[in-house]
Structure formats: C-alpha cells, structure tokens
Short mmCIF file of C-alpha atoms in Angstrom, two decimals:
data_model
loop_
_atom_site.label_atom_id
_atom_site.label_comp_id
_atom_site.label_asym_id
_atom_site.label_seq_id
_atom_site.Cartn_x
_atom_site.Cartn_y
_atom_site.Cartn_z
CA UNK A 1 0.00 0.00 0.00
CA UNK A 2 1.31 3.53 -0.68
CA UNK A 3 2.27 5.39 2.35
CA UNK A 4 0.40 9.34 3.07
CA UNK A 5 2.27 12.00 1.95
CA UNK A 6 1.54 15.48 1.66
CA UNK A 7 3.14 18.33 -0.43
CA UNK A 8 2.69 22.30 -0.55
CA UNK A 9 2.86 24.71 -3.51
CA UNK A 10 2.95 28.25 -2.93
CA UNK A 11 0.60 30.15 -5.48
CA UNK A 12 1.25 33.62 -4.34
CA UNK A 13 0.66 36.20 -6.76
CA UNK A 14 -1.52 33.79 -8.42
CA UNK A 15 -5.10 34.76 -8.40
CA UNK A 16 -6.85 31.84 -7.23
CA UNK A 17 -9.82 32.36 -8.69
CA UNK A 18 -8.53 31.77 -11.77
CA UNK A 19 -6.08 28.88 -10.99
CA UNK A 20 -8.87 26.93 -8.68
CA UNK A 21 -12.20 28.10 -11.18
CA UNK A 22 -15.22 29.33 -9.99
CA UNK A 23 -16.83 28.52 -7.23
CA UNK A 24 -13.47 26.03 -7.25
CA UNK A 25 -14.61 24.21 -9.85
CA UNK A 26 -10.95 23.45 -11.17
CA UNK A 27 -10.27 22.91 -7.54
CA UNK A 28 -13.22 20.06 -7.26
CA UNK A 29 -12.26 18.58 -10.62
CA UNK A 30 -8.60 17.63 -9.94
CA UNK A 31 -9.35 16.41 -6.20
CA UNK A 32 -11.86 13.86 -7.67
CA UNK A 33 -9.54 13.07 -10.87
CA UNK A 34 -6.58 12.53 -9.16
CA UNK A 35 -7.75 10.79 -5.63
CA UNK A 36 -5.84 13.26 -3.48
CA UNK A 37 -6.83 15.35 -0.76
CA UNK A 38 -6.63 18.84 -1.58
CA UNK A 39 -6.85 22.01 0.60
CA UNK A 40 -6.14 25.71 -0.12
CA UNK A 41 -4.79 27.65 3.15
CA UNK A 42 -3.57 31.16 2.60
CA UNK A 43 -0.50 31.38 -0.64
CA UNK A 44 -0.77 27.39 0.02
CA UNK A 45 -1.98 24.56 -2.14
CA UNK A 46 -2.27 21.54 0.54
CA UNK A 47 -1.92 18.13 -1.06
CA UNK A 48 -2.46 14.87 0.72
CA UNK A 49 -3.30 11.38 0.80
CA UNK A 50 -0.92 8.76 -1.24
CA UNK A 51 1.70 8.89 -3.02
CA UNK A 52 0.91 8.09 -6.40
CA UNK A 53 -1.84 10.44 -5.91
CA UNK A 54 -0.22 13.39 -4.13
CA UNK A 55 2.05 13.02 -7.48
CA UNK A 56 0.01 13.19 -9.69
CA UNK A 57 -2.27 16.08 -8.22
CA UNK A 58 1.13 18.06 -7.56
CA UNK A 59 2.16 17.51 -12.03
CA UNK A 60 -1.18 18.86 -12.78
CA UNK A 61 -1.07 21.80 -10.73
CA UNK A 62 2.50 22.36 -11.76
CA UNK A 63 1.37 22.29 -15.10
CA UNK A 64 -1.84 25.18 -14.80
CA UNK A 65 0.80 27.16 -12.81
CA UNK A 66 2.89 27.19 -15.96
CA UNK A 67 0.12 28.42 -18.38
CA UNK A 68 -1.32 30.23 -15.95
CA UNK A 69 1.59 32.31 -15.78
CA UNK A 70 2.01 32.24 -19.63
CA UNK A 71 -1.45 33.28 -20.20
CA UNK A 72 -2.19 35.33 -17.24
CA UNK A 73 -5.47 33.20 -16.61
CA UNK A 74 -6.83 29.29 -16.62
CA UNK A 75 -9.89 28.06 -18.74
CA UNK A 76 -11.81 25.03 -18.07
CA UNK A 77 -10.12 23.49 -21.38
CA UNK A 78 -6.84 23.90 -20.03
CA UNK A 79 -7.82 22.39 -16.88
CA UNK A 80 -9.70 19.38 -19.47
CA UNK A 81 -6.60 19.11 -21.58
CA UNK A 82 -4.01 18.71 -18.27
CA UNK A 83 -6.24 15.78 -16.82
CA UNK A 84 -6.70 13.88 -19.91
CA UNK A 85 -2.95 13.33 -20.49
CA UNK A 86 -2.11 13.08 -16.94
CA UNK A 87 1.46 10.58 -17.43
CA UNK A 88 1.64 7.80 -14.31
CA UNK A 89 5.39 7.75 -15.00
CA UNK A 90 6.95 8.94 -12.16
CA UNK A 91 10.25 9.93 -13.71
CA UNK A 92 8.04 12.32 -16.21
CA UNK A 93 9.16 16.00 -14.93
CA UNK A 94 6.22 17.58 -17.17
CA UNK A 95 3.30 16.48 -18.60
CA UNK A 96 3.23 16.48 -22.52
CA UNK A 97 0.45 19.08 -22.85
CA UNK A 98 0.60 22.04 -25.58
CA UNK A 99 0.14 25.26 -24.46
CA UNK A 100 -2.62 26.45 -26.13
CA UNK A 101 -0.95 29.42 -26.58
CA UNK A 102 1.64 28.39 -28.55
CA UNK A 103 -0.09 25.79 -30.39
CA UNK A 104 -0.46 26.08 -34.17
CA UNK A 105 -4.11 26.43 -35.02
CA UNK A 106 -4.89 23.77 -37.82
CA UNK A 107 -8.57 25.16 -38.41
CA UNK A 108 -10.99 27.86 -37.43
CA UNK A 109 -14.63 26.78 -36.88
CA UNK A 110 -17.77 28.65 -36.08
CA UNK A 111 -16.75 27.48 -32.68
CA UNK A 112 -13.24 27.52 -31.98
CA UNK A 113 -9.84 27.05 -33.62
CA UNK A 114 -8.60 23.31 -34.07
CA UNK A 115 -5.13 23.26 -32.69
CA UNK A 116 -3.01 20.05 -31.22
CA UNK A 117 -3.27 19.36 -27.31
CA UNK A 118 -0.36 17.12 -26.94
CA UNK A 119 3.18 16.91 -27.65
CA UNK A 120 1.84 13.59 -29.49
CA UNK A 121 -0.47 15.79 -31.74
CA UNK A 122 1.78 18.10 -32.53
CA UNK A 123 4.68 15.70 -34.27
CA UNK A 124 1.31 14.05 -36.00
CA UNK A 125 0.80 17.59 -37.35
CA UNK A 126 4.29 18.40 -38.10
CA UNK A 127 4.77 15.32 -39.90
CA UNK A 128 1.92 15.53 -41.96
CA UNK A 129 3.13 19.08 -42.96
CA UNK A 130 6.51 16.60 -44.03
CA UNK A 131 5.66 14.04 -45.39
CA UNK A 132 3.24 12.75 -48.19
CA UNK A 133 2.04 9.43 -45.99
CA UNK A 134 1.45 9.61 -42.74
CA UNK A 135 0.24 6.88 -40.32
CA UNK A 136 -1.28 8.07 -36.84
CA UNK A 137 -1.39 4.81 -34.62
CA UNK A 138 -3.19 5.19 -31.39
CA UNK A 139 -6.43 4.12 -29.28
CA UNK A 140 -9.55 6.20 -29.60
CA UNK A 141 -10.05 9.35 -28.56
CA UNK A 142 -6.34 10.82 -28.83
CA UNK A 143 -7.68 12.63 -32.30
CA UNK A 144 -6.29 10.82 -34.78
CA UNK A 145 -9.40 10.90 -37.26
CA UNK A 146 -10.62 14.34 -36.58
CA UNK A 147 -7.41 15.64 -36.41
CA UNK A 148 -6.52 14.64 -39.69
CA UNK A 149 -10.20 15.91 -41.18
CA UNK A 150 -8.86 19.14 -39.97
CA UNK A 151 -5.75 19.02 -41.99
CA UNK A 152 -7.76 17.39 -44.92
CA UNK A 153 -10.11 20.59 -45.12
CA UNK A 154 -7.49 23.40 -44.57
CA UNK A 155 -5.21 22.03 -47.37
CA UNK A 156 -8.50 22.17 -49.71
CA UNK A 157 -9.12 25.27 -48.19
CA UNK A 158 -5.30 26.77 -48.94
CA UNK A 159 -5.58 25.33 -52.17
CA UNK A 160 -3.16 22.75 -51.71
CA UNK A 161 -5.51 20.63 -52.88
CA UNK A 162 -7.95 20.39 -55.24
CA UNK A 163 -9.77 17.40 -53.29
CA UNK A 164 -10.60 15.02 -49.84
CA UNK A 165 -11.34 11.42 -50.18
CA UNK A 166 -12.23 9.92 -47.10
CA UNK A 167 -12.86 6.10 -46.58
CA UNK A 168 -13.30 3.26 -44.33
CA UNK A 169 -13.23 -0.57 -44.64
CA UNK A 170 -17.09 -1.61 -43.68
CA UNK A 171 -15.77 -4.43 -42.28
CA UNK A 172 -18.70 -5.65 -40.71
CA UNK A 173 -20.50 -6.10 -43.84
CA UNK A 174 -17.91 -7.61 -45.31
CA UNK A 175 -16.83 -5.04 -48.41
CA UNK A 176 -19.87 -6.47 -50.23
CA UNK A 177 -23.01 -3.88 -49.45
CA UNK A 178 -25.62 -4.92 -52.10
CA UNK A 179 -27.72 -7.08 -49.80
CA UNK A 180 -27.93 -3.39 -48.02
CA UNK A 181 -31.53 -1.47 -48.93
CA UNK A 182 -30.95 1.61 -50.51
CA UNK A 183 -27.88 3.32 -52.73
CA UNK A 184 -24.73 3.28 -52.37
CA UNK A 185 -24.51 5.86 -49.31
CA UNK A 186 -27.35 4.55 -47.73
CA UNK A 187 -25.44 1.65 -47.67
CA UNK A 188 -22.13 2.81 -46.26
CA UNK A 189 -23.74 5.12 -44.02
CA UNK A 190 -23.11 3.67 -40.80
CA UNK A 191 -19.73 3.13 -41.56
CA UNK A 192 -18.91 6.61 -42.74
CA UNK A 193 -21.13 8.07 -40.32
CA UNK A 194 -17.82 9.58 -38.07
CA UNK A 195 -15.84 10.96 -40.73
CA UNK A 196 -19.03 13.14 -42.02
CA UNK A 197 -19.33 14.39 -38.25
CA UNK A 198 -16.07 15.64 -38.01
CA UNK A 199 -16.45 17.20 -41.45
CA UNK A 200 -20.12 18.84 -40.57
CA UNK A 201 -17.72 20.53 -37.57
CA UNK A 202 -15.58 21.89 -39.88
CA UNK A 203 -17.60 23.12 -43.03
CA UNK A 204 -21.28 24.97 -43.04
CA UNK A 205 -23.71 22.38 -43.73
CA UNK A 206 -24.19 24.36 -47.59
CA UNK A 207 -21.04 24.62 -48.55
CA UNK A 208 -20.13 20.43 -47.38
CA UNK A 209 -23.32 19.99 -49.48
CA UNK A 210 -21.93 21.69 -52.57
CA UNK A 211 -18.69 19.65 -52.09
CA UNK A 212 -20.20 16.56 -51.61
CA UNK A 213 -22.35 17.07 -55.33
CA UNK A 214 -19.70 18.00 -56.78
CA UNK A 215 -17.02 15.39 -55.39
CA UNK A 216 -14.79 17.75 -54.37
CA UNK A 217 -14.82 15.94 -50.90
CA UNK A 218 -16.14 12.25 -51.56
CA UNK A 219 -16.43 9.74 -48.49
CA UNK A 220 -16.12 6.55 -49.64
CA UNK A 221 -16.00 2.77 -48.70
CA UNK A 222 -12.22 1.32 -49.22
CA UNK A 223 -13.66 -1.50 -51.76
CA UNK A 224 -14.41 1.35 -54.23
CA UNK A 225 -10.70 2.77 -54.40
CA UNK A 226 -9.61 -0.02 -56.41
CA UNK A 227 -8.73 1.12 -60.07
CA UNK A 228 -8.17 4.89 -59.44
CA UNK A 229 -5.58 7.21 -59.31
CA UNK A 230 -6.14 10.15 -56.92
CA UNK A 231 -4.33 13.70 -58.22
CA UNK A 232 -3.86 16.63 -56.44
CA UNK A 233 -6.04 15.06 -53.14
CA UNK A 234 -5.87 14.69 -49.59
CA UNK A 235 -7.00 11.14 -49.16
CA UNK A 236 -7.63 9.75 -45.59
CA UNK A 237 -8.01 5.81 -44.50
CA UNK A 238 -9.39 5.18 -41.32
CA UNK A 239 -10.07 2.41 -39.26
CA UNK A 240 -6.67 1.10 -41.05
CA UNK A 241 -6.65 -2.29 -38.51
CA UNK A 242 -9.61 -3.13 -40.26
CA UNK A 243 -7.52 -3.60 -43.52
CA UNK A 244 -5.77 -6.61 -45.08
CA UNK A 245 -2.62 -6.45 -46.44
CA UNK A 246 -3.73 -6.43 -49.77
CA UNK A 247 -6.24 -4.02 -49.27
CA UNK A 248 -3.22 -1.61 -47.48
CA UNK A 249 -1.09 -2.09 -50.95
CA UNK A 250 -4.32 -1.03 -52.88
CA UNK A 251 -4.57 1.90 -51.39
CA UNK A 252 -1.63 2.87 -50.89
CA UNK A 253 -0.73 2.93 -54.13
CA UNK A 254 -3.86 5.14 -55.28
CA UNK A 255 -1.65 8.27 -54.70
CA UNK A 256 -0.96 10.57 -57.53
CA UNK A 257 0.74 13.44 -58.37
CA UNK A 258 0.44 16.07 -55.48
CA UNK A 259 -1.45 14.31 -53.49
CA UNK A 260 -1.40 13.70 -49.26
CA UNK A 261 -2.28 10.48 -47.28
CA UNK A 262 -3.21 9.67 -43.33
CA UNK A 263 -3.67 6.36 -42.65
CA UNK A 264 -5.17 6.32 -39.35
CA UNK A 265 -5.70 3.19 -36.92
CA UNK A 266 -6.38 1.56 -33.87
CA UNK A 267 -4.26 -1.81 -33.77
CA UNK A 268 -6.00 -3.03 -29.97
CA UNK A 269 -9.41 -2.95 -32.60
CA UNK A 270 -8.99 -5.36 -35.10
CA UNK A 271 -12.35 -6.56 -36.38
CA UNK A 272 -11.04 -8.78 -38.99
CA UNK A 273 -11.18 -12.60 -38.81
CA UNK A 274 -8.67 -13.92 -36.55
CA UNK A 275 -6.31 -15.81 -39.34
CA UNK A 276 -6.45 -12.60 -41.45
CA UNK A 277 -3.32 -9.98 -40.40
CA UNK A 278 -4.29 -6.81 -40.32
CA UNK A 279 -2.75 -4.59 -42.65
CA UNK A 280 -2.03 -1.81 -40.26
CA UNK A 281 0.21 -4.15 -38.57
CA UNK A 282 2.14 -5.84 -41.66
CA UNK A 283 2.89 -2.08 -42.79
CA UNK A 284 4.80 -0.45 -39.92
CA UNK A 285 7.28 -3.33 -40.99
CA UNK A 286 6.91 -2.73 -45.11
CA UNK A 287 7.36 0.89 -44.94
CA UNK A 288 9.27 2.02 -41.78
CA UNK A 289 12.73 2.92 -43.75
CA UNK A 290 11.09 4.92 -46.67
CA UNK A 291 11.62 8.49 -46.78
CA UNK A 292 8.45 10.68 -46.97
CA UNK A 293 6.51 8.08 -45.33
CA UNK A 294 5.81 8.93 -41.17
CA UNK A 295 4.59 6.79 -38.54
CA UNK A 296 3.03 8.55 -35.44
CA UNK A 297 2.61 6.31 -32.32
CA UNK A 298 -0.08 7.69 -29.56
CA UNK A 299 -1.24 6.57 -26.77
CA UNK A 300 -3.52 6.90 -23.86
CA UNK A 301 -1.87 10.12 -22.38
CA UNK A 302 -3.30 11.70 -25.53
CA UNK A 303 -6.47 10.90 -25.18
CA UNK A 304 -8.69 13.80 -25.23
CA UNK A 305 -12.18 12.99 -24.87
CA UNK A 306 -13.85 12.38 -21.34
CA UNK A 307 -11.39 11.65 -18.63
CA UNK A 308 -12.75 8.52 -17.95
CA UNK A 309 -11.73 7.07 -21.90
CA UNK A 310 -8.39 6.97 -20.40
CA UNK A 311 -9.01 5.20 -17.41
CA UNK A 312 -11.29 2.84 -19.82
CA UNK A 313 -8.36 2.01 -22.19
CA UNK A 314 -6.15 1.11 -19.34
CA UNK A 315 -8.46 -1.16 -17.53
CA UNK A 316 -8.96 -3.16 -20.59
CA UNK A 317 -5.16 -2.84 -21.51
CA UNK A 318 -4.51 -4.45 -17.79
CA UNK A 319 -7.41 -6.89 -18.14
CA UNK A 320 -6.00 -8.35 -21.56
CA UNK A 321 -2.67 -8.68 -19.77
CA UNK A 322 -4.41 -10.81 -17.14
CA UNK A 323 -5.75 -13.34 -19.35
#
C-alpha cells in the first residue's frame, strides 16, 4: 500500500480564482480526478493522501501554474486538456500538454480554432506538414481521425488541394453492401457516419453539401478505391486495422501526383477474422525505412475525450494482460 504524503505549492501572486475556477470548480475537478486530498490555506496549495496520488495532483497543478503564468489566466479546457494526459510515469518532470498558446491552429470553426493538445499531436501535425504518408497509430479518442479531417479541409481550403477522399473498410459487412436497402450511401452510411461528423464541424452544412455534389470531398467505402488514381487530393483511411494487407497495398498505391495520405488506426481494434493480419500491422514493418513516409505512435496520455476514456483504455489494456 502507498504510504500518506503530503506536499505544498505556494501560489502567491496567483489569483486563485482563476487557478482553482469558480466557485473552485478546477479545484473540485482535480481532487476527484486525481484521488488526493486537496486544501487551499492562505498562498498554500495543501496536497495529501498517497503517493501516487499526491504526485500526480502536484504535475497537474505544476502544469496550470505554468500556463497560468504564460497566459495570465486558466480556462476550463486547459484544466480538461491537463487531466486527460495526466502521465503515471513517475520519472516524467512535465506532462506532454501544448500550451494552447503556442499551439499552431490547424482550423478555425464557427466554434473555436482546431489546434493540437499534446506533444503527441503536434509531431502528428508536423509530420503531416513533411511528409506525403502519414500513419497516426493510437487508441480512440487521442484525435487521430478528426485531427486529420482538420488538416484534410485546410489544405482544400489553402488550395493545396484540389480534393478530400475519405474512406473506411465496412468491415462488418464484409466489403460487399448490395444485400444493403438503398444506394450506395445509404449503404455505407453507418460506416462513414464519423468521418461526415467531423467534417459537418468543420464546413457549413451548404457549402459540405456543394462539395459533396460535386465530389470535391467524396467519403467513400475502401472497396471502391480499387482502379483509381487520386491527383492533387488529400485522401484519408481510417479504421486502417480493419484492412488486409492487400487491401493496405491497394490503397496505398492510389496516390498521384500532389497528393497527401493519413492512414489512421487503432491496432487493440482489429475486427477482422482472426487468421487474417491486419494490414495496419504488416505495414509499420513494409514501410518504416522509406523516406516521406511517417509513422506517429499515440497513446492513452493523448487521449482527449472524457477523462474517464483513459481510465477505460487502461483497464482493458490491464485486463487483456491478465488473461
């Protein structure tokens, strides 16, 4: 069992308000994150309870009190975006969370700008920007997909580009739709259904609607790449695990002249029959000495949905280690 300890961090000239939230709403969220006991007495930030948790309470506050002082104030996202990449190794100094400050926006929404929240992120950006094939490995959540819609639409948007393909293997239905009702969207719908969310974020619903008529972004099941050759685009496989190797090589080798490609993939996932190898996997080995070709490895310290996806992905990640 982990002995008590207890730890103090002077925030003088800090105004707590900011640092601790509301109504210490910051405050309540990182006491019930991180399992310590936390008090505020005077200039004094009390932490206490057990070690791994007085740790790990002390690297998150360590962290706020950095971009706090960058950015003169603390917002609930940069409270959101500490927790959800919280590291458990000890001999981590800082956690690997971009200052939002300093972070290169990708997009601008109606709502906010698109920018990377991790160290992890930010090489996936910066080697998209360097390379013409880019794989982004990682477990869901840590914005590997929308991520790379993001830099899909702003390369189309900076003319870089004159188009998006998006696709998917629908693995559950086997690549053969036809017994589906309906054409050949309704068909694929459910399958595609994520990558036209994170593109209805990104684009007014007119203007994606224009695109989509005139196939200037298409979104697409993998089985109907075969046979083309895609110039000038920014073309984007996800759910790569659910590939075979042969279906990898197809794609692969759509690219044309000018164009971009993420390959983007969960390998924990694989849907495929068990006897099949996933194509994701047989790659990293293929491909891993060619120049102009990146692989990006994340994991869950960069997940940055809900706190508790984290804590989800490492209880199954210790449960399959059990067995």
């Amino acid at each position: 069992m982990d002995k008590d300890l207890e730890k103090r961090l002077d925030i003088s000239g800090i105004d707590q308000t900011q640092l601790l939230g509301a109504s210490d709403a910051y405050f309540k969220k990182i006491a019930l994150t991180t399992k310590a006991r936390i008090t505020v007495r005077g200039s004094q930030i009390i932490l206490q309870g057990d070690e791994a948790a007085v740790h790990e309470a002390e690297k998150v506050f360590v962290e706020l009190i950095i971009l706090y002082n960058k950015k003169q104030g603390i917002r609930e996202r940069d409270v959101d975006s500490v927790l959800a990449v919280i590291s458990q190794n000890a001999s981590k100094e800082r956690l690997q969370v971009v200052d939002d400050n300093t972070a290169t926006p990708i997009l601008y929404t109606r709502d906010a700008a698109i920018k990377p929240k991790t160290e992890a992120q930010r090489t996936y950006f910066e080697a998209v920007a360097d390379n013409d094939i880019t794989f982004g490995i990682g477990p869901a959540g840590t914005g590997k997909t929308y991520l790379a819609v993001a830099m899909a639409v702003a390369h189309l948007r900076d003319k870089h580009i004159s188009k998006i393909v998006l696709t998917r293997p629908a693995v559950e239905a086997g690549e053969s739709l036809g017994y589906l009702p309906g054409d050949l969207l309704e068909k694929v719908d459910p399958y595609l259904r994520p990558l036209y969310d994170a593109l209805g974020d990104m684009i007014q619903n007119d203007k994606l609607s224009r695109y989509l008529e005139r196939k200037i972004i298409e979104v697409v099941p993998l089985a109907y790449m075969r046979g083309r050759t895609l110039n000038g685009a920014f073309v984007i496989l996800d759910e790569a695990q659910n590939t075979t190797a042969k279906q990898m090589k197809m794609f692969l080798t759509r690219l044309g002249l000018g164009s971009k490609a993420i390959i983007t993939g969960d390998i924990t996932q694989i849907d495929l029959p068990s006897a099949t190898e996933s194509g994701l996997i047989q790659v990293q080995s293929v491909l891993k000495n060619i120049p102009g070709i990146s692989f990006v490895y994340m994991n869950e310290h960069d997940v940055v949905r809900h706190r508790l996806v984290m804590d989800i992905i490492r209880a199954y990640d210790h449960f399959d280690e059990s067995v």
